[in-house]
Structure formats: C-alpha cells, structure tokens
PDB file of C-alpha atoms in Angstrom:
ATOM      1  CA  MET A   1     109.970 101.696  71.974  1.00 60.00           C
ATOM      2  CA  LYS A   2     110.684 104.905  73.898  1.00 68.00           C
ATOM      3  CA  SER A   3     106.981 105.207  74.682  1.00 75.00           C
ATOM      4  CA  LYS A   4     106.903 101.778  76.372  1.00 75.00           C
ATOM      5  CA  THR A   5     110.067 102.563  78.328  1.00 80.00           C
ATOM      6  CA  ASN A   6     108.586 105.859  79.533  1.00 74.00           C
ATOM      7  CA  ILE A   7     105.380 104.129  80.606  1.00 81.00           C
ATOM      8  CA  VAL A   8     107.342 101.473  82.540  1.00 77.00           C
ATOM      9  CA  ILE A   9     109.436 104.182  84.226  1.00 80.00           C
ATOM     10  CA  LEU A  10     106.295 106.178  85.154  1.00 76.00           C
ATOM     11  CA  ILE A  11     104.569 103.087  86.570  1.00 82.00           C
ATOM     12  CA  GLY A  12     107.700 102.214  88.543  1.00 76.00           C
ATOM     13  CA  LEU A  13     107.974 105.766  89.858  1.00 76.00           C
ATOM     14  CA  ALA A  14     104.269 105.776  90.839  1.00 78.00           C
ATOM     15  CA  VAL A  15     104.710 102.493  92.751  1.00 79.00           C
ATOM     16  CA  VAL A  16     107.737 103.881  94.613  1.00 77.00           C
ATOM     17  CA  ILE A  17     105.854 107.062  95.543  1.00 80.00           C
ATOM     18  CA  VAL A  18     102.830 105.107  96.814  1.00 76.00           C
ATOM     19  CA  LEU A  19     105.077 102.837  98.896  1.00 74.00           C
ATOM     20  CA  ALA A  20     106.923 105.834 100.341  1.00 68.00           C
ATOM     21  CA  ILE A  21     103.624 107.462 101.345  1.00 73.00           C
ATOM     22  CA  LEU A  22     102.447 104.243 103.009  1.00 66.00           C
ATOM     23  CA  VAL A  23     105.715 103.903 104.948  1.00 62.00           C
ATOM     24  CA  ILE A  24     105.568 107.523 106.127  1.00 62.00           C
ATOM     25  CA  PHE A  25     101.919 107.170 107.162  1.00 58.00           C
ATOM     26  CA  SER A  26     102.502 103.943 109.101  1.00 54.00           C
ATOM     27  CA  CYS A  27     105.589 105.356 110.839  1.00 50.00           C
ATOM     28  CA  SER A  28     103.745 108.487 111.947  1.00 51.00           C
ATOM     29  CA  LYS A  29     100.844 106.416 113.277  1.00 52.00           C
ATOM     30  CA  ASN A  30     103.237 104.209 115.241  1.00 53.00           C
ATOM     31  CA  SER A  31     104.980 107.265 116.699  1.00 62.00           C
ATOM     32  CA  ILE A  32     101.633 108.570 117.976  1.00 66.00           C
ATOM     33  CA  ASP A  33     100.919 105.254 119.724  1.00 69.00           C
ATOM     34  CA  LYS A  34     104.472 105.043 121.097  1.00 73.00           C
ATOM     35  CA  LEU A  35     104.362 108.528 122.581  1.00 70.00           C
ATOM     36  CA  ILE A  36     100.851 108.079 123.969  1.00 77.00           C
ATOM     37  CA  GLU A  37     101.928 104.739 125.478  1.00 77.00           C
ATOM     38  CA  ASP A  38     104.634 106.481 127.548  1.00 83.00           C
ATOM     39  CA  GLU A  39     103.135 106.443 131.034  1.00 88.00           C
ATOM     40  CA  ASP A  40     104.530 109.750 132.302  1.00 88.00           C
ATOM     41  CA  VAL A  41     103.527 111.642 129.163  1.00 87.00           C
ATOM     42  CA  GLN A  42     100.096 110.020 129.190  1.00 90.00           C
ATOM     43  CA  VAL A  43      99.426 110.813 132.859  1.00 93.00           C
ATOM     44  CA  ASN A  44     100.156 114.513 132.360  1.00 91.00           C
ATOM     45  CA  THR A  45      97.796 114.578 129.386  1.00 91.00           C
ATOM     46  CA  LEU A  46      95.083 112.670 131.275  1.00 93.00           C
ATOM     47  CA  ILE A  47      95.262 115.079 134.219  1.00 94.00           C
ATOM     48  CA  ASN A  48      94.655 117.994 131.847  1.00 93.00           C
ATOM     49  CA  VAL A  49      91.821 116.182 130.069  1.00 93.00           C
ATOM     50  CA  TYR A  50      90.158 115.205 133.375  1.00 92.00           C
ATOM     51  CA  ARG A  51      90.326 118.798 134.607  1.00 90.00           C
ATOM     52  CA  ASP A  52      88.919 120.058 131.310  1.00 89.00           C
ATOM     53  CA  VAL A  53      85.933 117.737 131.366  1.00 86.00           C
ATOM     54  CA  LEU A  54      85.249 118.521 135.024  1.00 84.00           C
ATOM     55  CA  ASP A  55      85.231 122.239 134.208  1.00 82.00           C
ATOM     56  CA  ILE A  56      82.526 121.521 131.640  1.00 78.00           C
ATOM     57  CA  VAL A  57      80.223 119.905 134.210  1.00 74.00           C
ATOM     58  CA  ASN A  58      80.837 122.563 136.882  1.00 71.00           C
ATOM     59  CA  SER A  59      82.300 120.300 139.543  1.00 66.00           C
ATOM     60  CA  ASP A  60      82.539 122.840 142.388  1.00 72.00           C
ATOM     61  CA  ASP A  61      80.174 121.233 144.904  1.00 78.00           C
ATOM     62  CA  ILE A  62      80.426 117.535 144.059  1.00 83.00           C
ATOM     63  CA  ASN A  63      82.542 114.547 144.956  1.00 87.00           C
ATOM     64  CA  ILE A  64      84.721 113.232 142.154  1.00 89.00           C
ATOM     65  CA  VAL A  65      85.966 109.649 141.990  1.00 92.00           C
ATOM     66  CA  LEU A  66      88.173 108.067 139.322  1.00 94.00           C
ATOM     67  CA  ASP A  67      87.244 104.509 138.424  1.00 93.00           C
ATOM     68  CA  GLU A  68      89.756 101.779 137.501  1.00 95.00           C
ATOM     69  CA  SER A  69      89.781 102.650 133.791  1.00 95.00           C
ATOM     70  CA  SER A  70      90.934 106.174 134.678  1.00 95.00           C
ATOM     71  CA  LEU A  71      93.985 104.778 136.448  1.00 95.00           C
ATOM     72  CA  LYS A  72      95.232 102.521 133.633  1.00 94.00           C
ATOM     73  CA  ASN A  73      97.375 103.078 130.568  1.00 93.00           C
ATOM     74  CA  ILE A  74      94.936 103.692 127.722  1.00 91.00           C
ATOM     75  CA  ILE A  75      97.167 101.839 125.231  1.00 88.00           C
ATOM     76  CA  THR A  76      98.385  98.839 127.258  1.00 88.00           C
ATOM     77  CA  ASN A  77      95.492  98.690 129.761  1.00 90.00           C
ATOM     78  CA  GLU A  78      98.035  98.089 132.550  1.00 92.00           C
ATOM     79  CA  LYS A  79      97.719  99.875 135.866  1.00 94.00           C
ATOM     80  CA  PHE A  80      99.913 102.955 136.212  1.00 94.00           C
ATOM     81  CA  LYS A  81     102.819 103.116 138.653  1.00 94.00           C
ATOM     82  CA  GLU A  82     101.787 104.129 142.160  1.00 95.00           C
ATOM     83  CA  GLU A  83     103.340 107.599 141.848  1.00 96.00           C
ATOM     84  CA  ASN A  84     101.315 108.279 138.697  1.00 95.00           C
ATOM     85  CA  ILE A  85      98.126 106.968 140.293  1.00 95.00           C
ATOM     86  CA  LEU A  86      98.662 109.462 143.113  1.00 95.00           C
ATOM     87  CA  LYS A  87      99.092 112.275 140.563  1.00 94.00           C
ATOM     88  CA  LEU A  88      95.832 111.290 138.878  1.00 95.00           C
ATOM     89  CA  LYS A  89      93.987 110.960 142.176  1.00 94.00           C
ATOM     90  CA  ASN A  90      94.745 114.646 142.851  1.00 93.00           C
ATOM     91  CA  VAL A  91      91.863 115.308 140.466  1.00 91.00           C
ATOM     92  CA  GLU A  92      89.476 113.559 142.881  1.00 90.00           C
ATOM     93  CA  LYS A  93      87.506 115.680 145.340  1.00 87.00           C
ATOM     94  CA  SER A  94      85.623 114.902 148.485  1.00 84.00           C
ATOM     95  CA  ILE A  95      83.132 117.517 149.670  1.00 83.00           C
ATOM     96  CA  GLU A  96      81.891 116.675 153.147  1.00 83.00           C
ATOM     97  CA  ASN A  97      78.217 117.658 152.846  1.00 81.00           C
ATOM     98  CA  SER A  98      77.697 116.854 149.186  1.00 77.00           C
ATOM     99  CA  GLN A  99      75.581 113.849 148.256  1.00 77.00           C
ATOM    100  CA  ARG A 100      76.441 114.139 144.570  1.00 81.00           C
ATOM    101  CA  ILE A 101      79.174 111.800 143.368  1.00 86.00           C
ATOM    102  CA  TYR A 102      80.623 111.954 139.852  1.00 88.00           C
ATOM    103  CA  THR A 103      82.555 108.891 138.718  1.00 92.00           C
ATOM    104  CA  LEU A 104      84.959 109.436 135.864  1.00 93.00           C
ATOM    105  CA  SER A 105      85.829 106.598 133.444  1.00 95.00           C
ATOM    106  CA  VAL A 106      87.668 106.486 130.112  1.00 96.00           C
ATOM    107  CA  GLN A 107      87.869 104.505 126.884  1.00 95.00           C
ATOM    108  CA  TYR A 108      90.387 104.924 124.081  1.00 93.00           C
ATOM    109  CA  SER A 109      90.186 104.002 120.409  1.00 91.00           C
ATOM    110  CA  LYS A 110      93.617 103.189 118.979  1.00 86.00           C
ATOM    111  CA  SER A 111      92.323 103.367 115.416  1.00 87.00           C
ATOM    112  CA  THR A 112      90.889 106.900 115.686  1.00 89.00           C
ATOM    113  CA  HIS A 113      93.041 108.207 118.591  1.00 89.00           C
ATOM    114  CA  VAL A 114      89.893 109.376 120.378  1.00 92.00           C
ATOM    115  CA  LEU A 115      89.702 109.350 124.166  1.00 93.00           C
ATOM    116  CA  THR A 116      86.144 109.137 125.494  1.00 94.00           C
ATOM    117  CA  VAL A 117      85.603 110.406 129.029  1.00 94.00           C
ATOM    118  CA  ASN A 118      82.385 109.387 130.765  1.00 93.00           C
ATOM    119  CA  ILE A 119      81.111 111.078 133.903  1.00 90.00           C
ATOM    120  CA  THR A 120      78.345 109.288 135.726  1.00 89.00           C
ATOM    121  CA  GLU A 121      76.489 110.972 138.576  1.00 85.00           C
ATOM    122  CA  SER A 122      75.074 109.031 141.458  1.00 78.00           C
ATOM    123  CA  GLY A 123      73.400 110.389 144.530  1.00 65.00           C
ATOM    124  CA  ILE A 124      70.697 112.961 143.865  1.00 63.00           C
ATOM    125  CA  GLY A 125      69.404 112.024 140.406  1.00 64.00           C
ATOM    126  CA  ASN A 126      71.381 110.220 137.752  1.00 73.00           C
ATOM    127  CA  MET A 127      73.252 111.813 134.893  1.00 78.00           C
ATOM    128  CA  LYS A 128      75.823 110.595 132.415  1.00 85.00           C
ATOM    129  CA  LYS A 129      77.992 112.920 130.344  1.00 87.00           C
ATOM    130  CA  THR A 130      80.246 111.739 127.551  1.00 90.00           C
ATOM    131  CA  GLN A 131      83.000 113.954 126.179  1.00 92.00           C
ATOM    132  CA  LYS A 132      85.401 112.932 123.405  1.00 94.00           C
ATOM    133  CA  TYR A 133      88.937 114.183 122.889  1.00 93.00           C
ATOM    134  CA  LYS A 134      90.991 113.730 119.735  1.00 92.00           C
ATOM    135  CA  LEU A 135      94.644 113.027 120.602  1.00 89.00           C
ATOM    136  CA  ASP A 136      97.535 113.800 118.300  1.00 85.00           C
ATOM    137  CA  VAL A 137     101.245 114.440 118.552  1.00 82.00           C
ATOM    138  CA  LYS A 138     102.943 117.719 117.684  1.00 79.00           C
ATOM    139  CA  ASN A 139     106.558 118.563 118.466  1.00 77.00           C
ATOM    140  CA  GLY A 140     106.920 115.442 120.592  1.00 74.00           C
ATOM    141  CA  LYS A 141     103.961 116.293 122.841  1.00 80.00           C
ATOM    142  CA  ILE A 142     100.463 114.851 123.070  1.00 84.00           C
ATOM    143  CA  ASN A 143      97.858 117.430 122.192  1.00 87.00           C
ATOM    144  CA  TYR A 144      94.172 116.973 122.772  1.00 89.00           C
ATOM    145  CA  GLN A 145      91.200 118.728 121.306  1.00 89.00           C
ATOM    146  CA  ARG A 146      87.653 118.551 122.583  1.00 89.00           C
ATOM    147  CA  ASP A 147      85.464 116.852 120.013  1.00 83.00           C
ATOM    148  CA  GLY A 148      81.998 118.413 120.083  1.00 75.00           C
ATOM    149  CA  GLN A 149      80.089 119.553 123.131  1.00 69.00           C
ATOM    150  CA  GLY A 150      79.544 116.130 124.642  1.00 65.00           C
ATOM    151  CA  ILE A 151      76.382 114.204 125.263  1.00 65.00           C
ATOM    152  CA  ILE A 152      74.330 114.366 128.450  1.00 63.00           C
ATOM    153  CA  VAL A 153      71.947 111.546 129.302  1.00 59.00           C
ATOM    154  CA  VAL A 154      69.613 112.034 132.280  1.00 54.00           C
ATOM    155  CA  GLU A 155      68.142 108.832 133.676  1.00 50.00           C
TER     156      GLU A 155
END
C-alpha cells in the first residue's frame, strides 16, 4: 500500500515540476517579446545593429538608405514614431560623388528571436549581404550577438 502511495506522490510531484518549468519558460519567452516590442528600447538596439552590420561591409564611401522594413517595429510591424524614425535615419549616409547605394532591410523571427539584416547594393555592380543577429534579454536590456559571418551574394 505504501508503495502505491509513494508512486502516486512521485507522479504528482513530477507533473507539478513539469508544469512549473513550462510556466517559467513561457513567461521568460513573453518577457523577451514584451521588451523587444518596446519601441524606444528596440530603436536603440536597431541603431547598434545597423552600425555593426555597416562596419562589416566597410561603408566609408557609399550611400546608405534604410528601407521601410528598417523603420518599423519588428514585433508589431507598425511604423515607428517620427522621433524614432529620425534617430534611425541618422545611420543613413549620402556621399556626393558615390554611385554605390546600399539599401538596408530587416526581417525578424519571433520564434527564434533572430533579426536578419539584408544589405543590397545597387549602382556599380550588385551585391547582397545577409547578416543574422540573435536577440536575447539580460538584466532588462536587449542584447544581440552576430550569428555567423553572413552571406554575400554577388549578382
């Protein structure tokens, strides 16, 4: 009789532990999305990511343009407030004699928390570079980490 009672208690305890782990996991995932969704926090992170990816492609003598996807909330897909759009547009560059134009666009996967930044060159030759960034939250801040060395496609 004691053996059956112990087994029932162990099964009950195992179920409670599994449920607790699922609740903790789902709450942490929601907190990542909630923090990333915050427009001001997201814009500061995007500015840093855009600068990082532009450093990779050596953007000293080129024009840089942000497309519409670069100016929208990556979670809600709504356009940012005007003040935040102006902050993001500070990343853009216009070099008077340069014929090379790099257009920066983004995509975000909510399931993997990966931000994909695409840079497409038009002007002299065509090039497309894709760089991925893994986003996570630590101490209430969005952190990003470059995922791989990116992919360059020359057309």
